[in-house]
Coordinates of C-alpha atoms and ligand atoms in Angstrom, one line a residue:
Chain A
M294 CA 9.4 25.8 26.1
S295 CA 11.6 28.8 26.4
S296 CA 12.2 31.0 23.6
Q297 CA 15.9 30.0 23.9
D298 CA 14.9 26.6 23.0
V299 CA 13.7 27.9 20.3
A300 CA 15.9 29.6 19.2
L301 CA 18.4 26.5 19.1
V302 CA 16.4 24.3 18.0
R303 CA 16.6 26.6 14.9
R304 CA 20.4 27.2 14.8
Q305 CA 21.0 23.8 14.9
A306 CA 18.0 22.8 12.3
A307 CA 19.9 24.9 10.2
R308 CA 23.3 23.0 10.7
A309 CA 21.6 19.5 9.9
R310 CA 20.6 20.8 7.2
A311 CA 24.3 21.3 5.6
L312 CA 25.4 18.5 6.4
A313 CA 23.3 16.2 5.3
L314 CA 23.8 17.8 2.0
T315 CA 27.1 18.0 2.7
T316 CA 27.0 14.7 4.2
V317 CA 25.1 13.1 1.0
S318 CA 26.7 14.9 -1.5
T319 CA 30.2 13.2 -0.8
A320 CA 29.2 9.8 -0.3
G321 CA 26.7 9.9 -3.7
T322 CA 24.2 8.4 -2.0
G323 CA 21.2 8.6 0.4
H324 CA 17.8 10.3 0.6
I325 CA 17.5 13.6 0.6
G326 CA 14.4 15.2 0.6
A327 CA 13.3 12.6 3.4
D328 CA 16.7 14.0 5.3
L329 CA 15.0 18.3 4.7
S330 CA 12.4 17.1 5.6
A331 CA 12.5 15.1 8.6
M332 CA 15.0 18.1 9.4
D333 CA 12.6 20.5 12.0
I334 CA 10.8 17.4 13.9
L335 CA 14.5 15.7 14.6
C336 CA 15.8 19.0 15.4
S337 CA 12.9 19.5 18.1
L338 CA 13.1 16.4 19.7
Y339 CA 16.8 15.9 20.8
F340 CA 17.6 19.9 21.0
S341 CA 14.7 20.3 23.4
V342 CA 12.3 17.3 24.1
L343 CA 13.8 14.0 24.3
R344 CA 15.4 13.5 27.9
G345 CA 19.2 11.1 28.5
G346 CA 21.9 10.3 26.9
P347 CA 22.4 7.3 24.4
E348 CA 23.9 5.4 28.0
D349 CA 20.8 6.4 30.7
P350 CA 19.1 3.7 30.9
D351 CA 16.2 5.2 31.3
R352 CA 16.4 7.7 28.9
D353 CA 13.4 8.4 26.6
R354 CA 12.8 6.7 23.5
F355 CA 12.8 7.6 19.6
I356 CA 12.8 5.6 17.2
L357 CA 13.2 6.2 13.3
S358 CA 11.3 4.7 11.3
K359 CA 11.6 6.1 8.4
A360 CA 15.1 5.4 8.4
H361 CA 16.3 6.5 5.6
A362 CA 16.9 9.5 7.0
S363 CA 19.5 8.2 7.6
A364 CA 21.9 11.6 6.5
A365 CA 19.8 13.7 8.3
M366 CA 19.5 11.8 11.6
Y367 CA 23.0 11.1 11.7
S368 CA 23.6 15.1 11.3
V369 CA 21.6 15.3 14.5
L370 CA 23.6 12.6 16.4
A371 CA 26.8 14.7 15.4
L372 CA 25.3 18.3 16.5
K373 CA 24.4 16.5 19.8
G374 CA 28.1 15.0 20.0
I375 CA 27.2 11.3 20.2
L376 CA 29.1 10.9 16.6
P377 CA 32.4 11.9 15.2
E378 CA 31.1 14.6 12.9
A379 CA 34.6 13.6 10.7
E380 CA 32.4 10.5 10.6
L381 CA 29.9 11.9 8.6
S382 CA 32.4 12.0 5.3
T383 CA 32.4 7.3 5.4
F384 CA 28.3 7.6 4.5
G385 CA 27.4 4.4 2.4
G386 CA 31.5 4.0 2.2
A387 CA 33.7 1.0 2.5
D388 CA 33.2 -0.5 6.3
S389 CA 31.5 2.4 7.5
R390 CA 29.2 2.7 10.7
L391 CA 26.6 5.0 8.6
S392 CA 24.5 2.9 7.2
T393 CA 22.1 4.7 4.9
V394 CA 19.7 3.7 6.3
V395 CA 19.7 4.2 10.4
S396 CA 21.3 0.9 12.1
T397 CA 22.8 0.0 16.0
R398 CA 25.9 0.0 14.7
V399 CA 25.6 3.7 15.0
P400 CA 25.6 4.9 18.5
G401 CA 22.1 6.4 20.0
I402 CA 20.2 5.0 17.3
E403 CA 18.2 2.4 19.5
F404 CA 16.5 -0.3 17.0
N405 CA 17.7 -1.8 13.3
T406 CA 15.0 0.0 10.7
G407 CA 14.8 0.7 7.1
S408 CA 12.1 -2.2 5.9
L409 CA 9.2 -0.1 6.5
G410 CA 6.3 -0.2 9.3
H411 CA 8.6 -1.4 12.1
G412 CA 9.4 1.5 14.2
L413 CA 5.5 1.8 15.5
S414 CA 5.2 -1.5 17.4
L415 CA 8.7 -1.4 18.6
G416 CA 7.2 2.1 20.1
A417 CA 4.5 0.3 21.6
G418 CA 6.8 -2.1 23.4
A419 CA 9.8 -0.1 24.2
A420 CA 6.6 2.8 26.2
L421 CA 4.9 -1.1 27.5
A422 CA 8.4 -1.9 29.1
A423 CA 8.5 1.9 30.5
R424 CA 5.0 0.8 31.8
V425 CA 6.9 -2.3 33.3
Q426 CA 9.5 -0.8 35.2
G427 CA 7.7 1.9 36.8
S428 CA 9.6 4.5 33.9
G429 CA 8.4 8.2 33.3
R430 CA 10.5 8.7 30.3
R431 CA 8.7 9.0 27.2
T432 CA 8.6 7.3 23.2
F433 CA 8.9 9.1 19.7
V434 CA 8.5 7.1 16.9
L435 CA 8.9 8.8 13.2
T436 CA 7.3 7.6 10.6
G437 CA 7.2 8.3 6.6
D438 CA 3.2 8.7 6.1
G439 CA 3.1 6.4 2.6
E440 CA 5.3 3.9 5.6
L441 CA 0.9 4.1 7.4
Q442 CA 0.3 2.1 4.3
E443 CA 2.4 -1.1 6.1
G444 CA -0.8 -2.6 8.1
S445 CA 1.6 -3.3 10.9
N446 CA 1.4 0.2 11.9
W447 CA -2.9 -0.2 12.5
E448 CA -2.6 -3.0 14.0
A449 CA 0.1 -1.2 16.9
A450 CA -2.4 1.6 16.5
M451 CA -5.0 -0.3 17.8
L452 CA -2.5 -1.6 20.8
A453 CA -1.1 2.0 21.9
A454 CA -4.9 3.1 22.9
S455 CA -6.0 -0.2 24.5
R456 CA -3.3 0.0 26.4
K457 CA -4.3 3.4 27.4
L458 CA 0.2 3.9 26.5
S459 CA 0.0 8.2 26.8
S460 CA 3.4 8.0 27.2
L461 CA 4.1 7.0 23.0
V462 CA 3.8 9.9 20.9
V463 CA 4.6 8.8 17.0
V464 CA 5.2 11.9 14.9
V465 CA 4.0 11.3 11.2
D466 CA 6.3 12.8 9.0
R467 CA 3.1 14.0 6.3
N468 CA 4.9 15.4 3.3
L469 CA 2.2 14.0 1.1
A470 CA 5.3 12.3 -0.9
Q471 CA 6.0 8.4 -1.3
K472 CA 8.7 6.9 -3.5
G473 CA 6.6 6.8 -7.3
A474 CA 4.0 9.5 -5.9
S475 CA 2.1 10.6 -3.5
T476 CA 0.2 9.0 -0.7
E477 CA -3.2 9.5 -2.3
D478 CA -2.4 9.0 -6.3
I479 CA -0.9 5.3 -4.7
N480 CA -2.9 4.0 -2.3
A481 CA -4.6 7.1 0.5
L482 CA -4.6 8.0 3.3
E483 CA -6.8 11.0 3.7
P484 CA -8.6 11.0 6.0
L485 CA -5.1 10.2 8.1
E486 CA -6.5 11.9 11.6
D487 CA -9.3 11.2 11.5
K488 CA -8.0 7.6 11.4
W489 CA -5.9 8.2 14.0
R490 CA -8.8 9.4 16.3
S491 CA -10.5 5.8 16.0
F492 CA -8.3 4.2 16.4
G493 CA -8.1 6.2 20.1
W494 CA -5.6 9.0 19.9
G495 CA -4.9 11.8 20.7
V496 CA -4.5 14.2 16.9
R497 CA -3.1 17.1 16.2
T498 CA -1.5 18.6 12.3
V499 CA 1.1 21.1 13.4
D500 CA 3.1 22.8 10.7
G501 CA 6.6 20.3 10.8
H502 CA 9.0 23.1 9.9
D503 CA 7.5 24.6 12.5
V504 CA 9.9 25.0 15.6
E505 CA 7.7 26.6 18.1
A506 CA 4.7 24.8 17.2
L507 CA 6.0 21.6 16.9
L508 CA 8.0 22.4 19.9
D509 CA 4.1 22.9 21.8
V510 CA 2.4 20.0 21.2
F511 CA 5.6 17.7 22.4
H512 CA 6.6 19.7 25.5
G513 CA 2.5 19.2 26.0
A514 CA 1.8 15.8 25.1
P515 CA -0.2 13.4 26.1
L516 CA -3.4 15.8 24.6
E517 CA -6.0 13.6 25.9
E518 CA -5.7 11.7 29.2
S519 CA -4.2 8.3 28.7
R520 CA -4.4 8.2 25.1
P521 CA -1.4 7.9 23.1
T522 CA -0.9 11.2 20.9
C523 CA -0.5 11.2 16.9
V524 CA 1.1 14.5 16.1
I525 CA 0.5 14.6 11.8
A526 CA 3.4 17.0 10.9
S527 CA 2.6 18.7 7.7
T528 CA 6.4 18.7 5.8
V529 CA 7.5 19.6 2.5
K530 CA 10.5 16.3 0.9
G531 CA 13.5 19.1 0.4
K532 CA 12.7 21.7 2.8
G533 CA 15.0 24.3 2.3
V534 CA 16.3 23.5 -1.2
S535 CA 13.8 25.2 -3.5
F536 CA 14.6 22.4 -6.2
M537 CA 13.6 20.0 -4.4
E538 CA 11.1 20.7 -2.7
R539 CA 8.5 18.8 -3.7
N540 CA 10.4 17.5 -6.5
L541 CA 9.8 13.3 -6.0
E542 CA 12.5 13.3 -8.1
W543 CA 14.4 14.4 -4.8
H544 CA 13.8 11.0 -3.2
S545 CA 17.4 9.7 -3.9
R546 CA 18.8 11.3 -6.4
R547 CA 22.7 12.3 -6.3
L548 CA 24.0 15.5 -5.9
T549 CA 26.7 16.5 -7.2
P550 CA 29.0 19.4 -6.2
D551 CA 27.6 21.7 -8.3
L552 CA 24.0 21.5 -6.6
L553 CA 25.2 20.9 -3.5
D554 CA 27.3 24.6 -3.5
Q555 CA 23.3 26.0 -5.3
A556 CA 21.3 24.0 -1.9
L557 CA 24.4 26.0 0.8
R558 CA 23.9 29.4 -0.1
E559 CA 20.2 28.6 -0.4
L560 CA 20.4 27.6 2.9
E561 CA 22.7 30.9 4.0
H562 CA 20.3 33.0 2.8
G563 CA 17.0 32.0 3.5
I564 CA 14.8 30.6 0.3
D565 CA 11.8 32.1 -1.0
A566 CA 9.4 29.3 -0.6
Chain B
M172 CA 30.4 -9.4 -24.5
A173 CA 27.7 -7.1 -23.6
S174 CA 26.2 -5.5 -20.4
T175 CA 23.4 -3.6 -21.4
P176 CA 20.3 -4.1 -20.5
D177 CA 21.1 -5.6 -16.7
C178 CA 18.6 -8.4 -15.7
A179 CA 15.8 -6.5 -14.1
T180 CA 15.8 -4.1 -16.7
A181 CA 15.5 -7.1 -19.5
F182 CA 12.9 -8.7 -17.6
S183 CA 10.7 -5.8 -17.5
A184 CA 11.7 -5.4 -21.1
A185 CA 10.2 -8.4 -22.2
L186 CA 7.4 -8.7 -19.0
L187 CA 5.7 -5.3 -20.8
E188 CA 6.2 -7.4 -24.8
L189 CA 4.0 -10.0 -24.1
A190 CA 2.0 -7.9 -22.0
R191 CA 1.0 -6.1 -25.1
T192 CA -0.5 -9.6 -26.6
D193 CA -1.0 -11.4 -23.9
E194 CA -4.2 -9.5 -22.0
R195 CA -3.7 -11.6 -18.7
I196 CA -0.5 -10.2 -17.2
C197 CA -0.7 -7.1 -14.7
I198 CA 2.4 -6.4 -12.4
V199 CA 1.0 -5.4 -8.8
N200 CA 3.8 -3.4 -6.9
N201 CA 4.7 -1.8 -3.4
D202 CA 5.6 1.7 -4.7
S203 CA 8.7 0.9 -6.7
A204 CA 7.9 1.2 -10.3
E205 CA 10.8 2.9 -11.0
T206 CA 13.4 1.0 -9.3
H207 CA 11.7 -2.2 -11.0
S208 CA 12.0 -0.2 -14.6
A209 CA 7.9 -1.1 -14.4
L210 CA 7.6 3.0 -15.2
G211 CA 7.0 1.8 -19.4
F212 CA 4.2 -1.4 -18.5
Q213 CA 3.1 1.9 -15.7
S214 CA 2.3 4.4 -18.8
E215 CA 1.1 2.0 -21.2
L216 CA -1.3 -0.5 -19.7
P217 CA -2.3 1.6 -16.3
D218 CA -5.1 -0.3 -16.0
R219 CA -3.1 -3.3 -15.2
F220 CA -1.4 -1.8 -13.0
V221 CA -1.8 -2.0 -9.4
D222 CA 0.5 -0.5 -6.9
V223 CA -0.6 -1.4 -3.4
G224 CA 1.6 1.2 -1.3
I225 CA 4.7 0.3 0.7
A226 CA 2.4 -2.6 2.2
E227 CA 4.0 -6.2 1.1
Q228 CA 1.5 -8.6 2.2
N229 CA -1.3 -6.4 0.5
L230 CA 0.6 -6.8 -2.3
V231 CA 1.3 -10.7 -2.7
G232 CA -2.8 -11.3 -1.0
V233 CA -3.5 -8.8 -3.8
A234 CA -2.3 -10.8 -6.8
I235 CA -3.2 -14.1 -4.9
G236 CA -6.5 -12.8 -5.4
M237 CA -6.5 -11.5 -9.5
A238 CA -4.7 -15.2 -9.8
N239 CA -8.4 -16.8 -8.9
A240 CA -9.6 -14.9 -11.8
G241 CA -7.4 -16.4 -14.5
L242 CA -4.8 -13.3 -14.7
R243 CA -1.4 -13.7 -14.7
P244 CA 0.1 -10.7 -11.8
F245 CA 3.8 -10.5 -11.6
V246 CA 4.2 -8.9 -7.9
Y247 CA 7.0 -6.4 -8.5
S248 CA 9.6 -6.1 -5.5
A249 CA 13.2 -5.8 -3.8
S250 CA 13.4 -9.1 -3.2
C251 CA 14.0 -8.5 0.5
F252 CA 10.4 -6.7 1.0
M253 CA 8.1 -9.4 -0.5
A254 CA 10.3 -13.1 0.2
S255 CA 10.6 -11.9 4.2
R256 CA 7.6 -9.6 5.3
A257 CA 5.1 -11.6 2.7
L258 CA 6.4 -15.2 3.1
E259 CA 3.2 -16.5 5.1
Q260 CA 1.1 -14.8 2.1
I261 CA 3.7 -17.0 0.0
K262 CA 3.7 -19.6 1.0
N263 CA -0.6 -20.2 0.9
A264 CA 0.1 -18.6 -3.1
A265 CA 1.8 -22.5 -2.7
Y266 CA -0.8 -24.2 -0.9
T267 CA -3.9 -22.4 -3.7
N268 CA -1.3 -23.0 -6.5
A269 CA -2.2 -20.0 -7.1
N270 CA -0.7 -18.4 -10.5
V271 CA 1.8 -15.9 -9.5
V272 CA 4.9 -14.8 -10.5
F273 CA 6.8 -13.1 -7.5
C274 CA 9.8 -11.8 -9.0
G275 CA 11.9 -11.1 -5.6
F276 CA 14.5 -7.7 -7.4
V277 CA 17.7 -6.7 -6.0
S278 CA 18.5 -10.1 -5.0
G279 CA 21.8 -11.1 -3.3
L280 CA 24.1 -7.9 -1.5
A281 CA 23.5 -5.8 -4.1
Y282 CA 21.7 -3.5 -2.0
G283 CA 24.8 -2.3 -0.6
A284 CA 25.2 -0.2 2.5
L285 CA 22.0 0.2 3.3
G286 CA 22.5 -2.8 5.3
G287 CA 21.0 -5.5 6.6
T288 CA 17.0 -5.1 6.2
H289 CA 18.0 -4.6 2.6
H290 CA 20.3 -7.6 2.0
A291 CA 18.7 -10.3 0.1
V292 CA 20.2 -13.0 1.1
E293 CA 18.1 -15.6 2.8
D294 CA 15.2 -15.6 -0.1
L295 CA 16.1 -19.2 -1.1
A296 CA 16.2 -21.3 1.1
W297 CA 13.1 -19.6 2.6
M298 CA 11.0 -19.4 -1.2
R299 CA 12.8 -23.9 -0.9
A300 CA 11.5 -24.9 2.0
I301 CA 7.6 -24.1 0.0
P302 CA 6.4 -27.3 -1.3
R303 CA 4.9 -26.2 -4.8
M304 CA 7.1 -23.3 -5.0
T305 CA 8.7 -23.3 -8.3
V306 CA 12.8 -21.1 -7.7
L307 CA 14.0 -19.7 -10.5
A308 CA 17.7 -17.5 -10.2
P309 CA 18.9 -16.4 -14.2
A310 CA 22.2 -15.9 -14.5
T311 CA 22.0 -12.9 -17.3
P312 CA 19.8 -10.3 -19.3
V313 CA 19.1 -13.6 -21.6
D314 CA 18.4 -16.6 -19.4
T315 CA 16.1 -14.5 -17.0
V316 CA 14.0 -13.2 -19.8
A317 CA 13.9 -17.2 -20.7
A318 CA 13.3 -17.1 -16.5
L319 CA 10.3 -15.3 -17.8
R320 CA 8.4 -16.9 -20.4
E321 CA 9.1 -20.2 -18.2
A322 CA 7.5 -18.3 -15.2
L323 CA 4.3 -17.5 -17.5
T324 CA 3.3 -21.5 -19.2
H325 CA 3.7 -22.9 -15.5
D326 CA 0.9 -23.6 -13.6
G327 CA 1.4 -22.4 -9.7
P328 CA 3.7 -20.2 -8.4
V329 CA 6.6 -19.5 -9.5
Y330 CA 9.6 -17.3 -7.7
I331 CA 12.4 -15.5 -9.8
R332 CA 15.6 -14.7 -7.8
I333 CA 17.0 -11.4 -9.9
V334 CA 19.6 -9.4 -10.4
S335 CA 19.3 -6.1 -10.2
K336 CA 22.3 -3.3 -9.9
L337 CA 25.2 -5.5 -11.7
D338 CA 25.9 -6.0 -14.6
T339 CA 26.9 -9.4 -15.5
P340 CA 28.5 -11.0 -18.6
E341 CA 25.9 -12.1 -21.7
L342 CA 26.5 -16.5 -21.5
F343 CA 23.0 -17.5 -23.7
P344 CA 21.9 -16.5 -27.2
A345 CA 18.7 -14.8 -27.8
D346 CA 17.2 -17.7 -28.3
H347 CA 18.3 -19.8 -25.1
G348 CA 15.6 -21.5 -24.3
F349 CA 15.3 -21.8 -19.6
A350 CA 15.8 -25.2 -19.1
Y351 CA 12.6 -25.9 -16.3
G352 CA 14.0 -28.8 -13.5
G353 CA 17.6 -28.8 -15.9
S354 CA 21.0 -27.2 -15.6
E355 CA 23.6 -25.4 -18.0
Q356 CA 27.0 -27.2 -18.5
L357 CA 29.1 -23.9 -19.4
R358 CA 32.8 -26.0 -18.8
E359 CA 33.2 -29.5 -18.8
G360 CA 36.3 -29.3 -16.5
E361 CA 38.1 -33.0 -14.5
D362 CA 39.1 -31.6 -11.6
V363 CA 36.0 -29.9 -10.1
T364 CA 33.0 -28.7 -10.7
L365 CA 32.3 -24.9 -9.7
V366 CA 28.7 -25.1 -9.8
G367 CA 26.1 -21.6 -9.7
T368 CA 23.2 -19.9 -9.8
G369 CA 22.2 -16.4 -10.8
L370 CA 24.9 -13.9 -10.1
L371 CA 27.0 -16.6 -9.2
T372 CA 27.3 -18.1 -12.4
S373 CA 29.5 -15.6 -14.5
R374 CA 31.7 -15.4 -12.3
L375 CA 32.3 -18.5 -11.7
V376 CA 33.1 -19.2 -15.3
E377 CA 36.1 -16.8 -15.2
A378 CA 36.9 -18.4 -11.8
A379 CA 37.2 -21.4 -14.3
D380 CA 39.2 -19.0 -16.5
L381 CA 41.4 -18.5 -13.9
L382 CA 42.0 -21.4 -12.7
A383 CA 42.7 -22.9 -15.8
A384 CA 45.4 -19.8 -16.1
D385 CA 46.9 -22.2 -13.2
G386 CA 46.5 -25.2 -14.9
V387 CA 43.4 -26.7 -13.0
R388 CA 40.6 -28.3 -14.9
A389 CA 37.5 -27.0 -14.2
G390 CA 33.9 -27.1 -15.3
V391 CA 31.4 -24.8 -14.4
L392 CA 27.7 -26.3 -13.7
H393 CA 25.2 -23.4 -13.9
L394 CA 21.6 -24.7 -11.9
G395 CA 18.7 -21.8 -13.1
S396 CA 16.4 -23.6 -11.8
V397 CA 17.3 -24.0 -7.8
Q398 CA 13.8 -25.8 -7.1
P399 CA 13.1 -27.9 -8.7
I400 CA 16.5 -29.0 -9.4
D401 CA 19.1 -30.8 -12.2
A402 CA 19.7 -33.7 -9.5
E403 CA 21.3 -35.5 -12.4
A404 CA 23.4 -33.4 -13.3
I405 CA 24.7 -32.7 -10.5
G406 CA 25.2 -36.8 -9.9
R407 CA 27.1 -36.8 -13.0
A408 CA 29.1 -33.4 -12.1
A409 CA 29.9 -35.3 -8.5
A410 CA 30.6 -39.0 -10.2
R411 CA 32.8 -36.4 -12.7
T412 CA 34.9 -34.4 -10.9
G413 CA 34.3 -35.5 -7.7
R414 CA 34.6 -32.1 -6.1
L415 CA 32.0 -29.3 -5.6
V416 CA 32.6 -25.7 -5.1
V417 CA 29.0 -24.1 -5.2
A418 CA 29.0 -20.6 -4.6
E419 CA 25.6 -18.2 -3.8
D420 CA 25.1 -14.6 -3.0
H421 CA 23.5 -16.2 -0.1
V422 CA 23.4 -17.5 3.7
L423 CA 25.2 -21.0 3.9
N424 CA 22.4 -22.4 5.4
G425 CA 19.5 -23.9 3.0
G426 CA 20.4 -22.3 0.1
L427 CA 22.0 -23.8 -3.3
G428 CA 24.8 -24.8 -1.5
G429 CA 22.5 -26.9 0.9
A430 CA 20.7 -27.6 -2.5
V431 CA 23.3 -29.8 -3.8
A432 CA 24.7 -30.6 -0.8
E433 CA 21.4 -32.8 -0.1
T434 CA 21.1 -33.7 -3.5
V435 CA 25.0 -35.5 -3.4
V436 CA 24.7 -36.7 -0.1
R437 CA 21.1 -39.1 -2.3
T438 CA 22.8 -39.8 -4.8
H439 CA 27.0 -39.5 -4.5
P440 CA 28.9 -38.3 -1.9
V441 CA 31.5 -35.9 -2.6
P442 CA 32.4 -32.8 -1.0
V443 CA 31.5 -30.2 -0.8
L444 CA 33.2 -26.0 -1.3
Q445 CA 30.6 -24.0 -0.1
I446 CA 31.1 -19.8 -0.6
G447 CA 28.7 -18.1 -0.1
V448 CA 27.6 -15.8 3.2
P449 CA 29.0 -17.7 6.6
N450 CA 25.8 -17.0 9.5
E451 CA 26.1 -12.9 10.3
Y452 CA 25.7 -10.2 8.6
A453 CA 27.1 -7.9 6.0
P454 CA 29.4 -5.5 7.3
I455 CA 28.8 -1.4 5.3
G456 CA 29.9 -0.8 1.6
P457 CA 29.0 -0.3 -2.1
A458 CA 28.1 -3.8 -3.2
E459 CA 30.8 -4.6 -4.9
F460 CA 33.4 -3.7 -1.4
L461 CA 30.8 -6.4 -0.1
Y462 CA 30.6 -9.2 -2.6
E463 CA 34.6 -8.9 -2.4
H464 CA 34.4 -9.2 1.4
F465 CA 32.5 -12.4 0.9
G466 CA 35.4 -14.0 -1.6
L467 CA 32.7 -13.6 -3.6
T468 CA 34.3 -12.5 -6.8
P469 CA 35.6 -14.3 -9.9
Q470 CA 39.2 -14.0 -8.6
G471 CA 38.4 -14.6 -4.4
I472 CA 36.6 -17.8 -6.0
A473 CA 39.6 -19.4 -7.1
K474 CA 41.9 -18.3 -5.1
R475 CA 39.0 -20.1 -2.7
V476 CA 39.6 -22.9 -5.2
R477 CA 43.2 -23.2 -5.2
E478 CA 43.3 -23.5 -1.2
W479 CA 40.8 -25.7 -0.8
L480 CA 42.4 -28.4 -3.7
A481 CA 46.0 -27.5 -2.1
Ligands
TPP884 C1 9.5 -2.3 3.4 C2 9.6 -1.7 3.1 N1 9.0 -1.6 1.6 C3 9.9 -0.3 0.3 C4 10.7 0.0 1.2 C5 11.4 1.3 -0.5 N2 11.6 2.2 0.4 C6 12.1 3.0 0.3 S1 11.8 4.7 0.6 C7 10.0 4.2 0.5 C8 8.8 5.8 0.3 C9 9.2 6.6 1.4 O1 8.1 7.0 1.7 P1 7.4 7.4 2.7 O2 6.9 6.6 3.7 O3 6.6 8.7 3.0 O4 8.7 8.5 4.0 P2 9.6 10.0 2.4 O5 10.6 9.9 2.5 O6 8.6 10.4 1.9 O7 9.6 11.2 4.6 C10 10.0 3.5 -0.2 C11 8.8 2.6 -1.0 C12 11.1 0.2 1.9 N3 12.6 0.7 2.7 N4 10.4 -1.0 2.5

């Protein structure tokens, strides 16, 4: 990883945040809190880590299990040149390709996710396929934290460790929030590091908005030899917009033009968090 | 014709009202209290409100466990996640004859642009295939509350397909009772009978009005009880009008159209026109766009019927 990469990722993350905010505001629908929570992780992966474009059969695989962060995902794909930026304005609209949870209608999307808890099994399968084909490609799965309440995740976690899938990395967007409340109040995940470790994974917790830390762990994976890697990324739902940060209402609230302006101004000047 | 509150809101308000005096009533839900208007229940009766988080198989299993102790759990979830993800648990609820009410919210295409993961258009077929499962699809807020009262007194599992996010005009008086295994003849007609359930019933009533303007006398039959189904009423309609049209926001395989067709071949074979979601995934777009796309609007239905009768 180079310092140029860090600067590039930061720059692109700022641009992608603005695109995502504009996208959900124009559409009057979406999950902006989840988008902003995941944005630095997505940009770190797309602008420094993942190898190979959508047409390359040996590309690294990325699976957005928390598929409702779709405006973030499409914004990143637009900045990568995989999706025309102008198309973002069709998000959720009649006959658009841009479903409001990601789908394979959109170039660059590998799977139809959106029903939570599917991504890690898909990722384990993708990693097994890479092994069968003798490829060194890697597989990254981004999951929500509330999403980890789905039992299928733990079935896949067990399998990935027992098959020593060291090319598999799961990133947990640990914003502590799910839809209605904190994960710890609904169905507690802690001690989360211990859970993954006891399932046989190498685990590290990082600041999910610290690009340097993210690149460091992604480029360095696997953390432990012969083990899959779990990165618990501590994040803030709504990161970058003061009135959204840590406010559960912004899971899926409508962003009016006035509030959009305010949000974009904050992004430009940076906020005192 | 009042259009507020909608079916889901009316259902949740009525359930809270009933739960104030019936201490067996509980809600088990999957991080969806606000979406399904259960925040009032959660704050007023927190001891009988269980949020298992995002975990639908657990959701249904927990409810069955609670029913075993004599409680009356209502499983609250978007129907797309509950009916599919936890289908085996639901089947076992029926096998066990557990008194669990499965509340499938945001049914049909109401989730619009979220796409195929969120559309619940296979649930009638899945639920109908399960022995002992009662399947209800009420049409309006009053009908939905009536279905709730029926489910609460029923012995065994009940699946209620609930209309959320889309308005339905009220068709029934406030004291309307739900006809378990029965039906509602909403319009009389000699030329054809339009048969529907859930969201589509009120659209069929409007379609019948449109057809009447063209001189087509269409009857409308509401089958809010999909299982058991009112075979007698279907047979009567078939005998009287000689043709049936079934409309549903559901795939054509195994839904209400399937149920009606199975019934008429046994009792009084007549041609049946099925209007619904063909064997394909919906495009992306807002819910009403999708309903138009599949011709599931009063205008769309009237057009198909006119073409069919011509
Ligand atoms: C199987 C399933 N159940 C429920 C939902 C509804 N839902 C969409 S987003 C969400 C909350 C997700 O929380 P989390 O995983 O923590 O992600 P975050 O939005 O906080 O990043 C829920 C419950 C769903 N999409 N899939």
